[in-house]
mmCIF file of C-alpha atoms and ligand atoms in Angstrom:
data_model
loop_
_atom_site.group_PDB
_atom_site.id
_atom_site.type_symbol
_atom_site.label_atom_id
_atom_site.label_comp_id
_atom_site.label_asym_id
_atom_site.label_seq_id
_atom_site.Cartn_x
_atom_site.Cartn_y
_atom_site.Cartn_z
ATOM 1 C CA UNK H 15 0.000 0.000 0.000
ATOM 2 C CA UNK H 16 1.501 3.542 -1.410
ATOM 3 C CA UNK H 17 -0.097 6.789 0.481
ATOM 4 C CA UNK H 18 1.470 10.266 -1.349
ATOM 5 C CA UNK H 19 0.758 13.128 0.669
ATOM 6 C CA UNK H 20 1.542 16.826 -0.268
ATOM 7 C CA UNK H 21 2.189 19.282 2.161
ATOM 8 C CA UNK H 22 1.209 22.521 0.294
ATOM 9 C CA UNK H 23 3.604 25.536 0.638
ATOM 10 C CA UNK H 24 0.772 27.437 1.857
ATOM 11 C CA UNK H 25 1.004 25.387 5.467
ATOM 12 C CA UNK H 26 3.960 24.965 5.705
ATOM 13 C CA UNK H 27 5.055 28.565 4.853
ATOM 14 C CA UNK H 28 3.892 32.116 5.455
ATOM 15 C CA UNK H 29 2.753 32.551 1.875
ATOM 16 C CA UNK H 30 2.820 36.096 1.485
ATOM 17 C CA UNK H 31 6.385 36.595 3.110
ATOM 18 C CA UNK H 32 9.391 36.018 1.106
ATOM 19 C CA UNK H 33 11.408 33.288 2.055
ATOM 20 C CA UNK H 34 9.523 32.531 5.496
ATOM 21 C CA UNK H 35 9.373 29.823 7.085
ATOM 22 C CA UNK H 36 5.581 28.524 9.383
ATOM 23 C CA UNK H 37 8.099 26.514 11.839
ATOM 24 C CA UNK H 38 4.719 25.683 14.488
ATOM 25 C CA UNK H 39 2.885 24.408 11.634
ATOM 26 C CA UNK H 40 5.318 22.263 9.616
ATOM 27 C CA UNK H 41 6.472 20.591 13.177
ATOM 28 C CA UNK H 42 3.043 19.669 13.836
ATOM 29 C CA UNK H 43 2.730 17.866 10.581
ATOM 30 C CA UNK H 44 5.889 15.924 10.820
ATOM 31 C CA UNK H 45 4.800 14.758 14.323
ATOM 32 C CA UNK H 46 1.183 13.311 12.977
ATOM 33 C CA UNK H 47 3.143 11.948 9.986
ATOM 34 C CA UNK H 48 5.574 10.019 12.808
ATOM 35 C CA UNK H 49 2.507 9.134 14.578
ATOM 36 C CA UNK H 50 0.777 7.674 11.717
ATOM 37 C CA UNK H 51 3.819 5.695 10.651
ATOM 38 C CA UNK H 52 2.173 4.692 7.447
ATOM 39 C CA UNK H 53 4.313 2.063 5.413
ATOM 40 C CA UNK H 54 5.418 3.123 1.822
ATOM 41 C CA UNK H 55 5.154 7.018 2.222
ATOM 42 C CA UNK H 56 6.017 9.308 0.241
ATOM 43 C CA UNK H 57 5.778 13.110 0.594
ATOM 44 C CA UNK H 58 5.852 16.031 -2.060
ATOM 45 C CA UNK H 59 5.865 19.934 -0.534
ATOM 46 C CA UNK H 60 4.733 22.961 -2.668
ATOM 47 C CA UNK H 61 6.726 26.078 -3.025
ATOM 48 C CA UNK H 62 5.018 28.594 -0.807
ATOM 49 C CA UNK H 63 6.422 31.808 -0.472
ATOM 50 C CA UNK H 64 10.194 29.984 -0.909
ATOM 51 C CA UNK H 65 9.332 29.172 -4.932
ATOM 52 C CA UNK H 66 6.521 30.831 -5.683
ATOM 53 C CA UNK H 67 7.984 34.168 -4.637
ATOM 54 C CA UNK H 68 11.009 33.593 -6.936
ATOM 55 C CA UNK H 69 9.681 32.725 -10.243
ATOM 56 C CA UNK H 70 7.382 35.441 -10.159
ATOM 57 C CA UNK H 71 10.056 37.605 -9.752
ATOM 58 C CA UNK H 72 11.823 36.267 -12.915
ATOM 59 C CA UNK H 73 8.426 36.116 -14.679
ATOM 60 C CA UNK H 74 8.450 32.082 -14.694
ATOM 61 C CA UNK H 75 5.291 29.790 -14.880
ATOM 62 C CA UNK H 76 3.976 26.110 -15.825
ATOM 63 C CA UNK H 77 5.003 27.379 -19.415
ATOM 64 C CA UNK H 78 7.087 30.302 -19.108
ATOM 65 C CA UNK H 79 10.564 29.625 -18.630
ATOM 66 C CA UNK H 80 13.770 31.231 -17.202
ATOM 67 C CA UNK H 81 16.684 31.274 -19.460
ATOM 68 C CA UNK H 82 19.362 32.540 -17.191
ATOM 69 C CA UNK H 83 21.125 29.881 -14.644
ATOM 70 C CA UNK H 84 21.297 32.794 -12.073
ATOM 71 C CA UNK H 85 17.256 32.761 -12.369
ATOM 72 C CA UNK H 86 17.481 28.949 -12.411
ATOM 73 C CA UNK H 87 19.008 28.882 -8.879
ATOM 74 C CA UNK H 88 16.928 31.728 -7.183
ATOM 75 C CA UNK H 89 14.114 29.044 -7.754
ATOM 76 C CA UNK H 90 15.774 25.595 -7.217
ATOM 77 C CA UNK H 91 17.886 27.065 -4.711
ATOM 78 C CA UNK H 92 14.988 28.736 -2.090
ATOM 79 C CA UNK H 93 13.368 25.040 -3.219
ATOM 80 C CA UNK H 94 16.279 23.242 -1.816
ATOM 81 C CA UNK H 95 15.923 25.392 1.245
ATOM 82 C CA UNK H 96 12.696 24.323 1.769
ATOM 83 C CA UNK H 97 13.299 20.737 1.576
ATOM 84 C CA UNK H 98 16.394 21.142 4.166
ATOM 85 C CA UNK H 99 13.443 22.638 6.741
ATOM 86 C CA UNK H 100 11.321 19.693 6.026
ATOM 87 C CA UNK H 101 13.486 17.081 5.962
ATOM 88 C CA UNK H 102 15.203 18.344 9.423
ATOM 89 C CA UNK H 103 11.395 19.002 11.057
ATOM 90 C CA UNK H 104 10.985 15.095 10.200
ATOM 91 C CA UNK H 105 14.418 13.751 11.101
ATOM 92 C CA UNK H 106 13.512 15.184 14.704
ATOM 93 C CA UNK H 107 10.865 13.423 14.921
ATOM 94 C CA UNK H 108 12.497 10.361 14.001
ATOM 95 C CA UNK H 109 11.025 10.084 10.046
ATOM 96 C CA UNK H 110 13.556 8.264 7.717
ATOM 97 C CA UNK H 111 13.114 11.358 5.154
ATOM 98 C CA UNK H 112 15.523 11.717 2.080
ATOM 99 C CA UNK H 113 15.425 14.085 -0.338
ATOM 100 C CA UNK H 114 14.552 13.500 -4.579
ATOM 101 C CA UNK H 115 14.840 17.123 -6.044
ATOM 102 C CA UNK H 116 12.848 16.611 -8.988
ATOM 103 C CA UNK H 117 15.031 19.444 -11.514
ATOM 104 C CA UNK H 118 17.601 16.654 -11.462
ATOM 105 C CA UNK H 119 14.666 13.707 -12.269
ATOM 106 C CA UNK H 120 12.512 15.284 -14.506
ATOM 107 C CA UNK H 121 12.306 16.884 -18.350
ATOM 108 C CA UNK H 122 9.426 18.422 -19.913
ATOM 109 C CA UNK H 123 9.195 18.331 -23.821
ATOM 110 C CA UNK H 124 8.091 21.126 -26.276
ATOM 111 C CA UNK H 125 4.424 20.401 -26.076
ATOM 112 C CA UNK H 126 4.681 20.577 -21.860
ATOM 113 C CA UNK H 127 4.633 16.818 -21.308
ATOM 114 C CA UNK H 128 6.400 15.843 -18.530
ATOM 115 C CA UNK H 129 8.605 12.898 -17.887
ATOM 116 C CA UNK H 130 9.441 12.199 -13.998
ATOM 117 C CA UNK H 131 12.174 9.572 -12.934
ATOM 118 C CA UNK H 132 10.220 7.351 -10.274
ATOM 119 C CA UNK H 133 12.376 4.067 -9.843
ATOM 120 C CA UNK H 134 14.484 5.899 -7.174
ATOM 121 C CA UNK H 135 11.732 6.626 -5.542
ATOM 122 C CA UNK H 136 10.008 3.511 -5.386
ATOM 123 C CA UNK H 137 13.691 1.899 -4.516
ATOM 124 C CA UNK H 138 13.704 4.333 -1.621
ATOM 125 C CA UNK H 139 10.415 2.848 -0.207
ATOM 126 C CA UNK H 140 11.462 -0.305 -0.649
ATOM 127 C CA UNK H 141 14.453 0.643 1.663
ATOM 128 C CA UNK H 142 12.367 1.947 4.632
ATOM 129 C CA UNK H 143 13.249 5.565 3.366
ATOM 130 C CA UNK H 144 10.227 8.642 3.255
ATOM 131 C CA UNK H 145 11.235 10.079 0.172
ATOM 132 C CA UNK H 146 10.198 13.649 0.126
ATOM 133 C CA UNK H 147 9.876 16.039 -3.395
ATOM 134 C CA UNK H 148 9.305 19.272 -3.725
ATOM 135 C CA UNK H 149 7.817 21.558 -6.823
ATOM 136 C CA UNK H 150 10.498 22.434 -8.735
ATOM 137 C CA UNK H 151 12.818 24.706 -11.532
ATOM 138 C CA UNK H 152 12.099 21.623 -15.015
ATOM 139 C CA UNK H 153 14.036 21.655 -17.793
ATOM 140 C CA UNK H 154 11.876 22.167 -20.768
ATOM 141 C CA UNK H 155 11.984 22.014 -24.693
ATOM 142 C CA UNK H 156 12.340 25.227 -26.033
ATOM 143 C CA UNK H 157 11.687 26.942 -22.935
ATOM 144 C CA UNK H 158 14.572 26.662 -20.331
ATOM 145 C CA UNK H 159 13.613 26.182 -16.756
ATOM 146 C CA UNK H 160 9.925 26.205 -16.525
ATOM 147 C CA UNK H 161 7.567 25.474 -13.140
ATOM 148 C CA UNK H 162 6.989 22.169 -11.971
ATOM 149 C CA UNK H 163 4.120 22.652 -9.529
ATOM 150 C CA UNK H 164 3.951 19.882 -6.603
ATOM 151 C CA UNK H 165 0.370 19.018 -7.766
ATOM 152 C CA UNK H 166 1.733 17.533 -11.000
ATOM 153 C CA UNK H 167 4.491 15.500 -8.772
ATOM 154 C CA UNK H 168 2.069 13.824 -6.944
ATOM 155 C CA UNK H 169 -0.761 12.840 -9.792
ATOM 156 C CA UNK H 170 2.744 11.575 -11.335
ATOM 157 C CA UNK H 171 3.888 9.651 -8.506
ATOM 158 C CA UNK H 172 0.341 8.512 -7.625
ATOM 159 C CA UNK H 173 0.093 7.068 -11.414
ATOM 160 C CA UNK H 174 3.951 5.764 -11.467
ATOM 161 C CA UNK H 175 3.297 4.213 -7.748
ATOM 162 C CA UNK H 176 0.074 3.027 -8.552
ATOM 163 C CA UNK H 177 -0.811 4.898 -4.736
ATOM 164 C CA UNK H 178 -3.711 3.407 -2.707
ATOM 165 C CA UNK H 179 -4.093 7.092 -1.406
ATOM 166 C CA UNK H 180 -3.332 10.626 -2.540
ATOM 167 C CA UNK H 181 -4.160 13.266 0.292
ATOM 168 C CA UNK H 182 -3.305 17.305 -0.273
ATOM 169 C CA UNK H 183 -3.131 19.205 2.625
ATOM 170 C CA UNK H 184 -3.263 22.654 2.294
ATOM 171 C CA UNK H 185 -3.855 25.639 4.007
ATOM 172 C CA UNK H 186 -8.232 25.439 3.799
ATOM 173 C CA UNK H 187 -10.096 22.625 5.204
ATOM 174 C CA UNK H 188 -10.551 21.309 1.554
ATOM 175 C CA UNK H 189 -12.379 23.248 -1.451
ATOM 176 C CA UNK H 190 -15.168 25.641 -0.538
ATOM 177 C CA UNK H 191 -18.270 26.414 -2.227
ATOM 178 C CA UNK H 192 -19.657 29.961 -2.203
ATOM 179 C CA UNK H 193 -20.301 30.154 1.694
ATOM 180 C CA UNK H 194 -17.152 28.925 2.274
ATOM 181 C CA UNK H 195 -18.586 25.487 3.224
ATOM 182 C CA UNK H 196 -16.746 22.548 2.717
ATOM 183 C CA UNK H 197 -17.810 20.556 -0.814
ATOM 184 C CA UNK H 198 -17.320 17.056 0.088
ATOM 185 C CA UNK H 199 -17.176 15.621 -3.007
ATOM 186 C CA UNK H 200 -15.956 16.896 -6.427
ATOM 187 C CA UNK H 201 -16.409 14.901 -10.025
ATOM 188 C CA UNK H 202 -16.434 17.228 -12.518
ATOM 189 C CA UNK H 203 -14.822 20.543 -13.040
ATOM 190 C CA UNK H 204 -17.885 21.896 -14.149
ATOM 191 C CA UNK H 205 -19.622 21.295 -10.983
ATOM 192 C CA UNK H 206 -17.631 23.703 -9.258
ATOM 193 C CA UNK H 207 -15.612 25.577 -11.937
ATOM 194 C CA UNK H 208 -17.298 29.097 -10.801
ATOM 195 C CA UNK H 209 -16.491 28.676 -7.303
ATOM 196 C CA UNK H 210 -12.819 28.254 -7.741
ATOM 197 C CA UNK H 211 -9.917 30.508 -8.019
ATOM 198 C CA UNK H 212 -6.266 30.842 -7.851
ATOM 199 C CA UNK H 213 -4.427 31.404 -4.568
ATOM 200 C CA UNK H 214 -5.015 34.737 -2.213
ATOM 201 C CA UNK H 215 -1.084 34.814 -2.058
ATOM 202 C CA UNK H 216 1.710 34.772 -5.018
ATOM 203 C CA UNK H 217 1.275 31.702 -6.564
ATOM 204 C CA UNK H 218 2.365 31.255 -10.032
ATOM 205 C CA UNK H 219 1.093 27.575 -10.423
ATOM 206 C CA UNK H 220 -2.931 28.257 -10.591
ATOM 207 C CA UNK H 221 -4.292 27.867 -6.789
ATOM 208 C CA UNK H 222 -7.132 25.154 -6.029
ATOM 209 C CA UNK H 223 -8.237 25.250 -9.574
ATOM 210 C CA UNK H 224 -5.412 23.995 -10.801
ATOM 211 C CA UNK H 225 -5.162 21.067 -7.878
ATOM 212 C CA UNK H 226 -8.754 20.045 -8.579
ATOM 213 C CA UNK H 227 -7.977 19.965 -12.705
ATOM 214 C CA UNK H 228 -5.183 18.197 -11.988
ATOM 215 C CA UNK H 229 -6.652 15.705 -9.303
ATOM 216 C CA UNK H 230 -9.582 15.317 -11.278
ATOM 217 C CA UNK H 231 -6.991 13.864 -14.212
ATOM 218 C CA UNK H 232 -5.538 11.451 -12.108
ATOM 219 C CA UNK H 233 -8.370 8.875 -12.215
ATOM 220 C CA UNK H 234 -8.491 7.801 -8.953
ATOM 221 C CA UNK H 235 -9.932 9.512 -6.019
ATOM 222 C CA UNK H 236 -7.637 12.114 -3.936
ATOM 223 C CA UNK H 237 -8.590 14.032 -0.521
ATOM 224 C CA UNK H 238 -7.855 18.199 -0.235
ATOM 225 C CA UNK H 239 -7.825 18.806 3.867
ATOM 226 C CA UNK H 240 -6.465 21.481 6.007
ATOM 227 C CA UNK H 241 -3.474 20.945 8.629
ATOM 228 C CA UNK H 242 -6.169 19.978 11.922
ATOM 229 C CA UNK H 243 -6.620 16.505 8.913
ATOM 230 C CA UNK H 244 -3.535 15.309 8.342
ATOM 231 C CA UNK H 245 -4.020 12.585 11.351
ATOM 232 C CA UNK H 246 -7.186 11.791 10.222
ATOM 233 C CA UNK H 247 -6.324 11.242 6.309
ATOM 234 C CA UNK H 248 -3.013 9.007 7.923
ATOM 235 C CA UNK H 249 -5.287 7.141 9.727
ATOM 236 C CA UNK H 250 -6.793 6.214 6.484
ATOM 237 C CA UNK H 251 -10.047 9.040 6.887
ATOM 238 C CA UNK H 252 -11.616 10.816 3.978
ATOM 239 C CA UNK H 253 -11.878 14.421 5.212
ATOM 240 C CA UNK H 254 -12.000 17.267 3.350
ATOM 241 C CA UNK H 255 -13.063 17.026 -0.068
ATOM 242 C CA UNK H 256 -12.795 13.773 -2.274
ATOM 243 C CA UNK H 257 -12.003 14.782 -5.644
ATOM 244 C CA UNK H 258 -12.366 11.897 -8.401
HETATM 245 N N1 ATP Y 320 -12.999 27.405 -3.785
HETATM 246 C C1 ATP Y 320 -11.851 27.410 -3.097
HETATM 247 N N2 ATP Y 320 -11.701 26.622 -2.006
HETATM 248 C C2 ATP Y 320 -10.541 26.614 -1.280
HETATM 249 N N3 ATP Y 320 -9.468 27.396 -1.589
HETATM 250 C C3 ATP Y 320 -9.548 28.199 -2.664
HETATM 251 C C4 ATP Y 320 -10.723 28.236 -3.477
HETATM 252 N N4 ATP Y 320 -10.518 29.125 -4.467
HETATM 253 C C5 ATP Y 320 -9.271 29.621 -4.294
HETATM 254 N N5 ATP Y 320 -8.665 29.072 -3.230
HETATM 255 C C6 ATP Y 320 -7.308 29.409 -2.786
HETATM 256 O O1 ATP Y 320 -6.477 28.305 -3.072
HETATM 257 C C7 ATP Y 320 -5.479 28.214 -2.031
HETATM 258 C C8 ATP Y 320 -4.895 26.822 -2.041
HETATM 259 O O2 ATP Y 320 -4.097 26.689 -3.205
HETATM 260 P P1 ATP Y 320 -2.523 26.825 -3.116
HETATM 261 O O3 ATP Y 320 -1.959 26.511 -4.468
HETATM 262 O O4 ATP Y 320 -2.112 28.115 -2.480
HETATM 263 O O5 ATP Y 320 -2.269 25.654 -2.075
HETATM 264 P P2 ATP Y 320 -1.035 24.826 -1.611
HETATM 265 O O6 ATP Y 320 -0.875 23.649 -2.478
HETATM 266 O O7 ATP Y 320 -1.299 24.594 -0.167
HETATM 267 O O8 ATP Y 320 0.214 25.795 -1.744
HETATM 268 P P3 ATP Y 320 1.473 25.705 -2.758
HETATM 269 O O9 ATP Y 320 0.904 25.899 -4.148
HETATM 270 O O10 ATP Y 320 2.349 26.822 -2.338
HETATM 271 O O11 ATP Y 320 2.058 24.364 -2.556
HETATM 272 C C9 ATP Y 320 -6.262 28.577 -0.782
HETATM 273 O O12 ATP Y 320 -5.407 29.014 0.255
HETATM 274 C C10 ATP Y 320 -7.167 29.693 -1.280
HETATM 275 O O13 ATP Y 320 -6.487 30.932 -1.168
HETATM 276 C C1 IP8 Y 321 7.129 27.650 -7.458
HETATM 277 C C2 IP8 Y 321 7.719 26.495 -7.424
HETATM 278 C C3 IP8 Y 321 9.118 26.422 -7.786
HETATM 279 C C4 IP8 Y 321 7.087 25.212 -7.017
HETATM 280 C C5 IP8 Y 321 5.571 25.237 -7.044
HETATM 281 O O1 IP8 Y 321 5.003 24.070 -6.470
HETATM 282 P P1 IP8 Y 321 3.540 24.181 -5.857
HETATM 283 O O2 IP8 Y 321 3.580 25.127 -4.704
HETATM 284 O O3 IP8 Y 321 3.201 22.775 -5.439
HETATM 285 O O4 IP8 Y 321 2.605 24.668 -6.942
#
């Protein structure tokens, strides 16, 4: 059995500060994830105000790509930084997290397709390890260095895995309708297409309408949950909102 969680950068980050870090919250994940101590995990963080932050400064997105290497490194380096702070929040809590930086595992070609190395990571489980990815800086056909969002990790892992469960935990207690009620259940983008937007803070990889496009592609079913969920979803829970 194969769980892949996200942690989205909006939890474990203060999105709308450069380059800051949410310490409380991000501890108190990698103690449920300890506590859970689900076999075969593997966990993918989002960019938050480390990645997000920097591509929009160099005007970088799913298809718009950076050309200089010094552009390159502002976002796989603050990326990199980020997965140092997770990996050391879950090595103190005992986790047997190593790091996969997808820029060195992945390639997109010039229609946007992308191809993610996933033997490593399955290897890794195999081993007892919690590999943990992160969005990314991608190489890409005719573009340079384009985003690679964590979303599209984990419907890429989850498919390459062949996961039992994909959760998303983000910074809202899963994807609200109009009164900011909880939908429990999404199936089609149309259902909910006027209710969704991108993120309140930078965020250069679409918000919750691009997670629930995405999620909805995958094929099999995937649960969006805030941070107070995480224990729950471990314990093998649906809450939130079941997309798919
Ligand atoms: N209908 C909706 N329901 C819930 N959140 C929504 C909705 N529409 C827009 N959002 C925004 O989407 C955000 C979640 O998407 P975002 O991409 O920021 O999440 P994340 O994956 O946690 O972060 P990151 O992309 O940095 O990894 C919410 O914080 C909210 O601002
Ligand atoms: C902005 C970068 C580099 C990664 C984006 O990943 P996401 O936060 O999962 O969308």
């Amino acid at each position: 059995m194969v769980t892949v969680l996200k942690l989205g950068g909006s939890v474990i980050t203060e999105k709308d500060r450069p380059e800051t870090l949410d310490g409380e919250t991000l501890a108190a994940l990698a103690a449920a994830i300890a506590e859970a101590d689900v076999e075969n995990l593997v966990v993918v963080h989002g960019g938050g105000s480390f990645g997000h932050h920097h591509a929009a400064e160099h005007g970088a997105s799913t298809t718009e790509g950076i050309r200089d290497a010094g552009g390159v490194m502002d976002v796989h380096g603050a990326m990199t930084t980020l997965n140092r702070f997770v990996l050391s929040r879950l090595h103190a809590e005992d986790v047997p997290a190593v790091p996969v930086h997808p820029f060195s595992a992945a390639v997109r070609d010039a229609a946007g397709d992308l191809t993610l190395m996933t033997d490593q990571v399955a290897t890794m489980l195999d081993e007892g390890f919690v590999p943990v990815l992160h969005g990314d800086g991608v190489v890409h056909a005719g573009e340079g260095v384009t985003v690679l969002s964590g979303d599209e990790i984990v419907t890429e892992l989850a498919s390459a895995l062949d996961a039992d469960r994909v959760g998303l935990c983000s910074t809202v207690p899963g994807v609200l309708d109009g009164d900011d009620e909880v939908i429990p259940r999404i199936d089609a983008f149309d259902e909910v297409a006027d209710v969704l937007g991108v993120s309140d803070a930078t965020d250069v990889t679409g918000g919750m309408a691009a997670k629930v496009r995405e999620l909805l592609a995958l094929g099999s079913p995937a649960d969006v949950f805030g941070p107070d969920d995480i224990g729950s979803f471990l314990a093998g829970e649906e809450p939130g909102t079941r997309i798919g």
